[in-house]
Amino acid sequence: TGTLLKNKTIILAVTGCSPLGAAGGAAGGGAVGNALICGSDYDAANPHGNLAVKISEVGTAVPAANTSGVQFEHLSSELSALPPSVFIKNLESDGGTTFQAVAQNVPYKSILPAAPAAITGLTVASAVRLSGPGADAATPLPVLGTTIDVPNASTQAASVQAEAGAAYWATGSNYAYLIIGGPTGSYNPFPDGGYANNHATHLVVVKSTP
């Protein structure tokens, strides 16, 4: 019994921030923690703020034939009030676009769906579309005012998996996308590979092959 066992893929994520904030604290010239950047559960009276370790188990069920399993975990303290809906965006050979739903209204510190969604055609050319709460892939995010498409190539680079190339994306594997960072300050959403501004909102991905 236990959590860290064989044949499991576990995500350990540190969320929230200390009372002295994530930018070095007041003594270091940085910002003092607050609910805007630390999340809605921030408590300035707590000596640890709302620092916490979130333990999540990635789905390991074998995906259906010719599909990839996809989950989404919301780990952005700054966007804790925003439960986004998540779609996989694929470009078609005729120039069209298809959207496949992954999860709707994903709460902060939650990973959905419980069993990975079966997605067809997931490649390095695919993208994750984050939309406002609801089932419509075109619904703007209520905080950011627009839908956001995040290319798999950028997510792969941010996850330090660029060297794996296009073969990183394959049927028969599961992928858990994690949203981290936030829009505070000079907002640069989803910078190329996440390296331009590690504090900006971006995605990383964890791959699990059953």
PDB file of N, CA and C in Angstrom, residues 102-155:
ATOM      1  N   VAL A 102     -11.116  17.560 -23.760  1.00  0.00           N
ATOM      2  CA  VAL A 102     -10.390  16.812 -22.739  1.00  0.00           C
ATOM      3  C   VAL A 102     -11.136  16.889 -21.416  1.00  0.00           C
ATOM      4  N   ALA A 103     -11.420  18.108 -20.943  1.00  0.00           N
ATOM      5  CA  ALA A 103     -12.100  18.287 -19.659  1.00  0.00           C
ATOM      6  C   ALA A 103     -12.750  19.659 -19.623  1.00  0.00           C
ATOM      7  N   GLN A 104     -13.843  19.755 -18.866  1.00  0.00           N
ATOM      8  CA  GLN A 104     -14.571  21.011 -18.726  1.00  0.00           C
ATOM      9  C   GLN A 104     -14.394  21.557 -17.308  1.00  0.00           C
ATOM     10  N   ASN A 105     -14.203  22.868 -17.209  1.00  0.00           N
ATOM     11  CA  ASN A 105     -14.226  23.558 -15.911  1.00  0.00           C
ATOM     12  C   ASN A 105     -13.315  22.887 -14.890  1.00  0.00           C
ATOM     13  N   VAL A 106     -12.025  22.831 -15.183  1.00  0.00           N
ATOM     14  CA  VAL A 106     -11.072  22.131 -14.326  1.00  0.00           C
ATOM     15  C   VAL A 106     -10.736  22.997 -13.104  1.00  0.00           C
ATOM     16  N   PRO A 107     -11.103  22.586 -11.902  1.00  0.00           N
ATOM     17  CA  PRO A 107     -10.815  23.390 -10.708  1.00  0.00           C
ATOM     18  C   PRO A 107      -9.320  23.412 -10.394  1.00  0.00           C
ATOM     19  N   TYR A 108      -8.927  24.415  -9.632  1.00  0.00           N
ATOM     20  CA  TYR A 108      -7.540  24.534  -9.174  1.00  0.00           C
ATOM     21  C   TYR A 108      -7.157  23.301  -8.355  1.00  0.00           C
ATOM     22  N   LYS A 109      -5.962  22.803  -8.578  1.00  0.00           N
ATOM     23  CA  LYS A 109      -5.389  21.626  -7.902  1.00  0.00           C
ATOM     24  C   LYS A 109      -6.143  20.343  -8.237  1.00  0.00           C
ATOM     25  N   SER A 110      -6.786  20.325  -9.405  1.00  0.00           N
ATOM     26  CA  SER A 110      -7.499  19.119  -9.830  1.00  0.00           C
ATOM     27  C   SER A 110      -6.915  18.620 -11.145  1.00  0.00           C
ATOM     28  N   ILE A 111      -6.973  17.301 -11.341  1.00  0.00           N
ATOM     29  CA  ILE A 111      -6.573  16.698 -12.601  1.00  0.00           C
ATOM     30  C   ILE A 111      -7.790  15.980 -13.180  1.00  0.00           C
ATOM     31  N   LEU A 112      -8.136  16.336 -14.417  1.00  0.00           N
ATOM     32  CA  LEU A 112      -9.320  15.790 -15.074  1.00  0.00           C
ATOM     33  C   LEU A 112      -8.998  15.448 -16.533  1.00  0.00           C
ATOM     34  N   PRO A 113      -9.756  14.492 -17.094  1.00  0.00           N
ATOM     35  CA  PRO A 113     -10.691  13.599 -16.424  1.00  0.00           C
ATOM     36  C   PRO A 113      -9.948  12.554 -15.597  1.00  0.00           C
ATOM     37  N   ALA A 114     -10.681  11.873 -14.730  1.00  0.00           N
ATOM     38  CA  ALA A 114     -10.059  10.881 -13.859  1.00  0.00           C
ATOM     39  C   ALA A 114      -9.373   9.791 -14.672  1.00  0.00           C
ATOM     40  N   ALA A 115     -10.026   9.351 -15.738  1.00  0.00           N
ATOM     41  CA  ALA A 115      -9.413   8.438 -16.702  1.00  0.00           C
ATOM     42  C   ALA A 115      -9.070   9.262 -17.935  1.00  0.00           C
ATOM     43  N   PRO A 116      -7.861   9.151 -18.488  1.00  0.00           N
ATOM     44  CA  PRO A 116      -7.462   9.991 -19.612  1.00  0.00           C
ATOM     45  C   PRO A 116      -8.451   9.949 -20.768  1.00  0.00           C
ATOM     46  N   ALA A 117      -8.706  11.120 -21.361  1.00  0.00           N
ATOM     47  CA  ALA A 117      -9.581  11.216 -22.524  1.00  0.00           C
ATOM     48  C   ALA A 117      -8.877  10.614 -23.737  1.00  0.00           C
ATOM     49  N   ALA A 118      -9.615   9.865 -24.549  1.00  0.00           N
ATOM     50  CA  ALA A 118      -9.051   9.239 -25.746  1.00  0.00           C
ATOM     51  C   ALA A 118      -9.016  10.264 -26.874  1.00  0.00           C
ATOM     52  N   ILE A 119      -7.816  10.652 -27.296  1.00  0.00           N
ATOM     53  CA  ILE A 119      -7.627  11.675 -28.313  1.00  0.00           C
ATOM     54  C   ILE A 119      -6.975  11.045 -29.541  1.00  0.00           C
ATOM     55  N   THR A 120      -7.513  11.351 -30.721  1.00  0.00           N
ATOM     56  CA  THR A 120      -6.929  10.848 -31.963  1.00  0.00           C
ATOM     57  C   THR A 120      -6.084  11.942 -32.618  1.00  0.00           C
ATOM     58  N   GLY A 121      -5.034  11.518 -33.287  1.00  0.00           N
ATOM     59  CA  GLY A 121      -4.228  12.450 -34.062  1.00  0.00           C
ATOM     60  C   GLY A 121      -3.341  13.375 -33.258  1.00  0.00           C
ATOM     61  N   LEU A 122      -2.995  13.027 -32.017  1.00  0.00           N
ATOM     62  CA  LEU A 122      -2.142  13.884 -31.195  1.00  0.00           C
ATOM     63  C   LEU A 122      -0.704  13.805 -31.714  1.00  0.00           C
ATOM     64  N   THR A 123      -0.165  14.950 -32.158  1.00  0.00           N
ATOM     65  CA  THR A 123       1.188  15.013 -32.682  1.00  0.00           C
ATOM     66  C   THR A 123       1.858  16.279 -32.176  1.00  0.00           C
ATOM     67  N   VAL A 124       3.112  16.481 -32.574  1.00  0.00           N
ATOM     68  CA  VAL A 124       3.828  17.698 -32.212  1.00  0.00           C
ATOM     69  C   VAL A 124       3.167  18.921 -32.833  1.00  0.00           C
ATOM     70  N   ALA A 125       2.377  18.724 -33.891  1.00  0.00           N
ATOM     71  CA  ALA A 125       1.697  19.833 -34.559  1.00  0.00           C
ATOM     72  C   ALA A 125       0.366  20.190 -33.899  1.00  0.00           C
ATOM     73  N   SER A 126      -0.067  19.392 -32.941  1.00  0.00           N
ATOM     74  CA  SER A 126      -1.314  19.681 -32.231  1.00  0.00           C
ATOM     75  C   SER A 126      -1.092  20.819 -31.243  1.00  0.00           C
ATOM     76  N   ALA A 127      -2.185  21.308 -30.675  1.00  0.00           N
ATOM     77  CA  ALA A 127      -2.103  22.363 -29.668  1.00  0.00           C
ATOM     78  C   ALA A 127      -3.164  22.118 -28.616  1.00  0.00           C
ATOM     79  N   VAL A 128      -2.951  22.690 -27.443  1.00  0.00           N
ATOM     80  CA  VAL A 128      -3.961  22.670 -26.388  1.00  0.00           C
ATOM     81  C   VAL A 128      -4.677  24.005 -26.417  1.00  0.00           C
ATOM     82  N   ARG A 129      -5.998  23.971 -26.497  1.00  0.00           N
ATOM     83  CA  ARG A 129      -6.776  25.204 -26.433  1.00  0.00           C
ATOM     84  C   ARG A 129      -7.405  25.324 -25.049  1.00  0.00           C
ATOM     85  N   LEU A 130      -7.113  26.425 -24.368  1.00  0.00           N
ATOM     86  CA  LEU A 130      -7.733  26.737 -23.087  1.00  0.00           C
ATOM     87  C   LEU A 130      -8.842  27.742 -23.332  1.00  0.00           C
ATOM     88  N   SER A 131     -10.038  27.427 -22.871  1.00  0.00           N
ATOM     89  CA  SER A 131     -11.200  28.280 -23.067  1.00  0.00           C
ATOM     90  C   SER A 131     -11.851  28.583 -21.726  1.00  0.00           C
ATOM     91  N   GLY A 132     -12.773  29.529 -21.752  1.00  0.00           N
ATOM     92  CA  GLY A 132     -13.525  29.853 -20.555  1.00  0.00           C
ATOM     93  C   GLY A 132     -14.417  28.696 -20.149  1.00  0.00           C
ATOM     94  N   PRO A 133     -14.926  28.736 -18.926  1.00  0.00           N
ATOM     95  CA  PRO A 133     -15.788  27.655 -18.442  1.00  0.00           C
ATOM     96  C   PRO A 133     -16.945  27.391 -19.402  1.00  0.00           C
ATOM     97  N   GLY A 134     -17.225  26.122 -19.632  1.00  0.00           N
ATOM     98  CA  GLY A 134     -18.293  25.755 -20.552  1.00  0.00           C
ATOM     99  C   GLY A 134     -17.798  24.777 -21.588  1.00  0.00           C
ATOM    100  N   ALA A 135     -18.687  24.349 -22.456  1.00  0.00           N
ATOM    101  CA  ALA A 135     -18.361  23.300 -23.413  1.00  0.00           C
ATOM    102  C   ALA A 135     -17.939  23.830 -24.775  1.00  0.00           C
ATOM    103  N   ASP A 136     -17.945  25.151 -24.965  1.00  0.00           N
ATOM    104  CA  ASP A 136     -17.669  25.730 -26.268  1.00  0.00           C
ATOM    105  C   ASP A 136     -16.189  26.060 -26.390  1.00  0.00           C
ATOM    106  N   ALA A 137     -15.532  25.473 -27.391  1.00  0.00           N
ATOM    107  CA  ALA A 137     -14.100  25.710 -27.573  1.00  0.00           C
ATOM    108  C   ALA A 137     -13.797  27.150 -27.946  1.00  0.00           C
ATOM    109  N   ALA A 138     -14.795  27.915 -28.344  1.00  0.00           N
ATOM    110  CA  ALA A 138     -14.566  29.300 -28.747  1.00  0.00           C
ATOM    111  C   ALA A 138     -14.813  30.300 -27.618  1.00  0.00           C
ATOM    112  N   THR A 139     -15.225  29.836 -26.442  1.00  0.00           N
ATOM    113  CA  THR A 139     -15.543  30.736 -25.336  1.00  0.00           C
ATOM    114  C   THR A 139     -14.271  31.373 -24.786  1.00  0.00           C
ATOM    115  N   PRO A 140     -14.174  32.716 -24.750  1.00  0.00           N
ATOM    116  CA  PRO A 140     -12.958  33.361 -24.232  1.00  0.00           C
ATOM    117  C   PRO A 140     -12.754  33.070 -22.747  1.00  0.00           C
ATOM    118  N   LEU A 141     -11.499  33.019 -22.339  1.00  0.00           N
ATOM    119  CA  LEU A 141     -11.189  32.907 -20.919  1.00  0.00           C
ATOM    120  C   LEU A 141     -11.657  34.187 -20.226  1.00  0.00           C
ATOM    121  N   PRO A 142     -12.430  34.072 -19.156  1.00  0.00           N
ATOM    122  CA  PRO A 142     -12.990  35.273 -18.533  1.00  0.00           C
ATOM    123  C   PRO A 142     -11.955  36.222 -17.936  1.00  0.00           C
ATOM    124  N   VAL A 143     -10.797  35.681 -17.529  1.00  0.00           N
ATOM    125  CA  VAL A 143      -9.765  36.539 -16.958  1.00  0.00           C
ATOM    126  C   VAL A 143      -8.888  37.149 -18.049  1.00  0.00           C
ATOM    127  N   LEU A 144      -8.520  36.334 -19.036  1.00  0.00           N
ATOM    128  CA  LEU A 144      -7.591  36.787 -20.056  1.00  0.00           C
ATOM    129  C   LEU A 144      -8.287  37.364 -21.274  1.00  0.00           C
ATOM    130  N   GLY A 145      -9.585  37.119 -21.424  1.00  0.00           N
ATOM    131  CA  GLY A 145     -10.351  37.736 -22.489  1.00  0.00           C
ATOM    132  C   GLY A 145     -10.177  37.120 -23.858  1.00  0.00           C
ATOM    133  N   THR A 146      -9.572  35.953 -23.936  1.00  0.00           N
ATOM    134  CA  THR A 146      -9.397  35.307 -25.228  1.00  0.00           C
ATOM    135  C   THR A 146      -9.144  33.826 -24.999  1.00  0.00           C
ATOM    136  N   THR A 147      -9.378  33.034 -26.010  1.00  0.00           N
ATOM    137  CA  THR A 147      -8.922  31.649 -25.930  1.00  0.00           C
ATOM    138  C   THR A 147      -7.419  31.642 -26.196  1.00  0.00           C
ATOM    139  N   ILE A 148      -6.730  30.623 -25.700  1.00  0.00           N
ATOM    140  CA  ILE A 148      -5.285  30.534 -25.890  1.00  0.00           C
ATOM    141  C   ILE A 148      -4.946  29.153 -26.425  1.00  0.00           C
ATOM    142  N   ASP A 149      -4.207  29.134 -27.534  1.00  0.00           N
ATOM    143  CA  ASP A 149      -3.727  27.886 -28.103  1.00  0.00           C
ATOM    144  C   ASP A 149      -2.248  27.729 -27.777  1.00  0.00           C
ATOM    145  N   VAL A 150      -1.883  26.605 -27.182  1.00  0.00           N
ATOM    146  CA  VAL A 150      -0.503  26.350 -26.787  1.00  0.00           C
ATOM    147  C   VAL A 150       0.041  25.197 -27.631  1.00  0.00           C
ATOM    148  N   PRO A 151       0.989  25.462 -28.545  1.00  0.00           N
ATOM    149  CA  PRO A 151       1.513  24.400 -29.411  1.00  0.00           C
ATOM    150  C   PRO A 151       2.207  23.312 -28.603  1.00  0.00           C
ATOM    151  N   ASN A 152       2.019  22.082 -29.030  1.00  0.00           N
ATOM    152  CA  ASN A 152       2.700  20.981 -28.354  1.00  0.00           C
ATOM    153  C   ASN A 152       4.219  21.131 -28.402  1.00  0.00           C
ATOM    154  N   ALA A 153       4.736  21.732 -29.465  1.00  0.00           N
ATOM    155  CA  ALA A 153       6.186  21.911 -29.565  1.00  0.00           C
ATOM    156  C   ALA A 153       6.704  22.792 -28.422  1.00  0.00           C
ATOM    157  N   SER A 154       5.964  23.857 -28.081  1.00  0.00           N
ATOM    158  CA  SER A 154       6.373  24.736 -26.980  1.00  0.00           C
ATOM    159  C   SER A 154       6.246  24.018 -25.645  1.00  0.00           C
ATOM    160  N   THR A 155       5.156  23.275 -25.484  1.00  0.00           N
ATOM    161  CA  THR A 155       4.957  22.527 -24.240  1.00  0.00           C
ATOM    162  C   THR A 155       6.053  21.488 -24.064  1.00  0.00           C
TER     163      THR A 155
END
